[in-house]
Short mmCIF file of C-alpha atoms in Angstrom, two decimals:
data_model
loop_
_atom_site.label_atom_id
_atom_site.label_comp_id
_atom_site.label_asym_id
_atom_site.label_seq_id
_atom_site.Cartn_x
_atom_site.Cartn_y
_atom_site.Cartn_z
CA CYS A 238 -17.81 -17.19 -18.82
CA ALA A 239 -20.76 -15.00 -17.85
CA GLY A 240 -21.76 -14.62 -21.46
CA ASN A 241 -21.54 -18.33 -22.23
CA ARG A 242 -24.52 -19.98 -20.57
CA SER A 243 -23.46 -23.47 -21.68
CA ILE A 244 -20.31 -23.15 -19.56
CA SER A 245 -21.62 -21.25 -16.54
CA ALA A 246 -24.73 -23.45 -16.33
CA LEU A 247 -22.63 -26.56 -15.63
CA PRO A 248 -22.02 -27.59 -12.01
CA PRO A 249 -18.27 -27.51 -11.14
CA GLU A 250 -17.72 -31.28 -11.15
CA GLN A 251 -19.47 -31.75 -14.48
CA ALA A 252 -17.59 -28.80 -15.99
CA LEU A 253 -14.27 -30.28 -14.84
CA ARG A 254 -15.07 -33.69 -16.32
CA SER A 255 -16.12 -32.17 -19.64
CA GLY A 256 -12.99 -30.00 -19.92
CA ARG A 257 -15.01 -26.79 -19.72
CA TRP A 258 -14.01 -25.74 -16.21
CA VAL A 259 -13.34 -22.06 -15.47
CA LYS A 260 -11.25 -21.12 -12.44
CA TRP A 261 -10.58 -17.68 -10.98
CA ILE A 262 -7.12 -17.51 -9.41
CA GLY A 263 -7.05 -15.23 -6.38
CA GLY A 264 -3.43 -16.16 -5.69
CA ALA A 265 -1.68 -17.74 -2.76
CA SER A 266 -0.16 -14.57 -1.33
CA ASN A 267 -0.01 -10.76 -1.77
CA GLN A 268 -3.75 -10.34 -1.27
CA ASP A 269 -6.10 -7.55 -0.34
CA LEU A 270 -9.09 -8.86 1.65
CA ALA A 271 -11.56 -6.26 0.40
CA ALA A 272 -10.56 -6.96 -3.20
CA ILE A 273 -10.78 -10.73 -2.63
CA GLU A 274 -14.33 -10.34 -1.29
CA ASP A 275 -15.40 -8.13 -4.20
CA LEU A 276 -13.76 -10.24 -6.91
CA ALA A 277 -14.98 -13.55 -5.44
CA GLY A 278 -18.52 -12.19 -5.52
CA ILE A 279 -18.26 -10.85 -9.06
CA TYR A 280 -16.67 -14.02 -10.46
CA ALA A 281 -19.12 -16.26 -8.59
CA LEU A 282 -21.97 -14.24 -10.08
CA ALA A 283 -20.35 -14.49 -13.52
CA GLY A 284 -20.46 -18.27 -13.25
CA VAL A 285 -16.90 -19.47 -12.64
CA HIS A 286 -16.67 -23.01 -11.34
CA CYS A 287 -13.86 -22.48 -8.84
CA LEU A 288 -12.33 -19.74 -6.70
CA ASP A 289 -8.63 -20.53 -6.01
CA LEU A 290 -7.32 -18.81 -2.87
CA ALA A 291 -4.61 -18.81 -0.25
CA ALA A 292 -5.09 -21.36 2.53
CA ASP A 293 -5.62 -18.54 5.00
CA PRO A 294 -8.68 -18.19 7.25
CA ALA A 295 -9.07 -14.44 6.60
CA VAL A 296 -8.83 -14.87 2.82
CA VAL A 297 -11.27 -17.80 2.76
CA ALA A 298 -13.73 -15.87 4.95
CA ALA A 299 -13.54 -12.90 2.55
CA ALA A 300 -14.27 -15.17 -0.43
CA ARG A 301 -17.23 -16.73 1.38
CA ARG A 302 -18.65 -13.25 2.00
CA GLY A 303 -18.28 -12.57 -1.72
CA ILE A 304 -20.12 -15.79 -2.60
CA ALA A 305 -22.90 -14.89 -0.14
CA TRP A 306 -23.23 -11.48 -1.83
CA ALA A 307 -23.45 -13.18 -5.24
CA GLU A 308 -26.26 -15.40 -3.96
CA LEU A 309 -28.18 -12.32 -2.82
CA GLN A 310 -27.80 -10.80 -6.28
CA ARG A 311 -29.11 -13.98 -7.89
CA GLY A 312 -32.04 -14.07 -5.50
CA ALA A 313 -31.47 -17.78 -4.80
CA PRO A 314 -28.77 -20.10 -3.46
CA PHE A 315 -26.31 -21.52 -5.99
CA GLY A 316 -27.13 -25.12 -5.02
CA SER A 317 -25.07 -27.55 -7.12
CA HIS A 318 -23.79 -24.59 -9.18
CA ARG A 319 -22.04 -22.94 -6.22
CA PRO A 320 -18.40 -22.41 -7.22
CA TRP A 321 -15.84 -24.61 -5.49
CA LEU A 322 -13.71 -22.88 -2.92
CA MET A 323 -10.16 -24.14 -3.57
CA VAL A 324 -7.14 -23.45 -1.37
CA SER A 325 -3.51 -23.65 -2.43
CA LEU A 326 -0.82 -25.49 -0.49
CA SER A 327 2.81 -26.25 -1.33
CA ASP A 328 5.17 -29.16 -0.79
CA GLY A 329 8.21 -26.91 -0.34
CA VAL A 330 9.61 -23.42 -0.82
CA ASP A 331 7.36 -21.47 -3.15
CA PRO A 332 7.37 -17.75 -4.08
CA HIS A 333 3.58 -17.69 -3.70
CA PHE A 334 3.79 -18.36 0.06
CA ARG A 335 5.44 -15.55 1.97
CA LYS A 336 4.93 -13.12 4.82
CA ALA A 337 6.53 -9.82 5.80
CA TRP A 338 9.27 -9.75 8.45
CA PHE A 339 11.53 -7.17 10.09
CA ASP A 340 13.66 -6.85 13.21
CA PRO A 341 11.86 -4.20 15.30
CA SER A 342 15.05 -3.45 17.26
CA ARG A 343 16.43 -1.82 14.08
CA CYS A 344 13.52 0.64 13.81
CA PRO A 345 14.35 4.17 14.98
CA ALA A 346 12.23 5.32 17.93
CA ALA A 347 11.14 8.42 15.99
CA CYS A 348 9.91 6.44 12.97
CA PRO A 349 6.32 7.44 12.06
CA ARG A 350 5.69 3.73 11.18
CA PRO A 351 4.16 4.12 7.72
CA CYS A 352 4.34 0.32 7.45
CA GLU A 353 1.76 0.03 10.22
CA ARG A 354 -0.58 2.53 8.55
CA VAL A 355 -0.58 0.79 5.14
CA CYS A 356 -1.09 -2.74 6.46
CA PRO A 357 -4.69 -3.79 5.60
CA ALA A 358 -4.50 -6.77 7.97
CA GLN A 359 -3.28 -4.71 10.95
CA ALA A 360 -0.43 -7.21 11.17
CA ILE A 361 2.23 -4.76 12.28
CA GLY A 362 2.18 -3.79 15.92
CA VAL A 363 2.55 -5.24 19.38
CA SER A 364 1.49 -8.84 20.04
CA ALA A 365 -0.18 -10.17 23.21
CA THR A 366 3.29 -11.17 24.47
CA GLY A 367 4.58 -7.61 24.08
CA GLN A 368 6.68 -8.35 20.99
CA CYS A 369 6.68 -5.66 18.32
CA GLY A 370 6.92 -6.42 14.61
CA VAL A 371 4.90 -8.41 12.08
CA LEU A 372 2.18 -10.54 13.64
CA SER A 373 2.57 -13.65 11.49
CA GLU A 374 -0.91 -14.98 12.24
CA ARG A 375 -2.43 -11.83 10.72
CA CYS A 376 -0.05 -11.21 7.81
CA TYR A 377 -1.28 -12.59 4.49
CA GLY A 378 1.61 -11.37 2.39
CA CYS A 379 0.10 -8.38 0.56
CA GLY A 380 3.53 -6.72 0.40
CA ARG A 381 2.29 -3.15 0.95
CA CYS A 382 4.60 -2.60 3.91
CA LEU A 383 7.81 -3.34 1.97
CA PRO A 384 7.98 -0.10 -0.05
CA ALA A 385 6.40 1.87 2.83
CA CYS A 386 9.41 1.38 5.14
CA PRO A 387 11.64 4.46 4.72
CA LEU A 388 14.72 2.44 5.71
CA GLY A 389 13.95 -0.69 3.68
CA LEU A 390 14.02 -2.90 6.77
CA ILE A 391 11.07 -5.10 5.83
CA THR A 392 11.67 -8.27 3.86
CA GLU A 393 9.65 -11.29 2.74
CA ARG A 394 10.07 -14.69 4.34
CA GLN A 395 8.89 -17.96 2.89
CA GLN A 396 6.13 -19.73 4.78
CA GLN A 397 5.66 -23.47 4.59
CA LEU A 398 2.79 -25.15 6.36
CA PRO A 399 4.24 -27.82 8.67
CA ALA A 400 2.97 -31.33 7.97
CA GLU A 401 1.31 -31.57 11.38
CA ALA A 402 -0.75 -28.44 10.69
CA VAL A 403 -2.34 -29.60 7.38
CA ALA A 404 -5.27 -31.54 8.84
CA ASN A 405 -6.20 -28.80 11.35
CA LEU A 406 -6.07 -26.08 8.71
CA LEU A 407 -8.24 -28.03 6.27
CA THR A 408 -10.72 -28.79 9.06
CA GLN A 409 -10.90 -25.07 9.84
CA LEU A 410 -11.20 -23.89 6.22
CA GLN A 411 -13.48 -26.66 4.87
CA PRO A 412 -12.45 -26.17 1.22
CA ASP A 413 -14.12 -27.99 -1.67
CA ALA A 414 -10.77 -28.61 -3.36
CA VAL A 415 -7.02 -28.25 -2.75
CA GLU A 416 -4.35 -27.23 -5.25
CA LEU A 417 -0.87 -28.51 -4.44
CA HIS A 418 2.08 -26.47 -5.73
CA THR A 419 5.25 -28.42 -6.52
CA ARG A 420 8.41 -28.25 -8.63
CA LEU A 421 10.58 -30.68 -10.57
CA GLY A 422 12.74 -32.78 -8.28
CA ARG A 423 10.32 -32.72 -5.36
CA GLY A 424 8.63 -36.05 -6.06
CA ALA A 425 9.12 -37.40 -2.53
CA ALA A 426 7.91 -34.17 -0.91
CA PHE A 427 4.89 -34.10 -3.25
CA ALA A 428 3.98 -37.71 -2.43
CA GLU A 429 4.29 -37.00 1.28
CA ARG A 430 2.10 -33.89 1.14
CA LEU A 431 -0.44 -35.68 -1.08
CA GLN A 432 -0.66 -38.48 1.48
CA LEU A 433 -1.35 -35.90 4.19
CA LEU A 434 -4.09 -34.34 2.07
CA GLN A 435 -5.72 -37.69 1.43
CA ALA A 436 -5.62 -38.50 5.15
CA SER A 437 -7.22 -35.12 5.92
#
């Protein structure tokens, strides 16, 4: 894309309409915030039309920092050529949407807690209510803690955004576009989630 000026010079909407749209997929889960920031900046500078990310405040903030860095490198704001910031949602169970989980009562007291040390989001620890374990609001599903646990106690759990949370999340994230993951046989769930998106 960076080497093809006729593609990268098109604003995102025009590129999409002409069938020449280039999207970088950052994924919906298993993400590293520092890498997301770096890659979002590099791909924005290269001229992609869209950055597709998890619908997670920390991930979106990292991508926005990357875009801001790219603007500094260009020496001017992107204007109409700024890449769209797209977030991914799902209408049901989806392997792309998961978080770590474990029962802290099964952890031995003498465990050196390597899971806590490898977590880039600092999502393993003690919450404000005194509960120990994975802090769901911080976990973005990078998966680093799973192999780090010497007893294999950490697993992945599917995360589905409740219908009532869609509007608030989109208001918080302010994306330019939304990608909706679905599967065959989920027509009713897709229509319901699409209606929520349109209302938001």
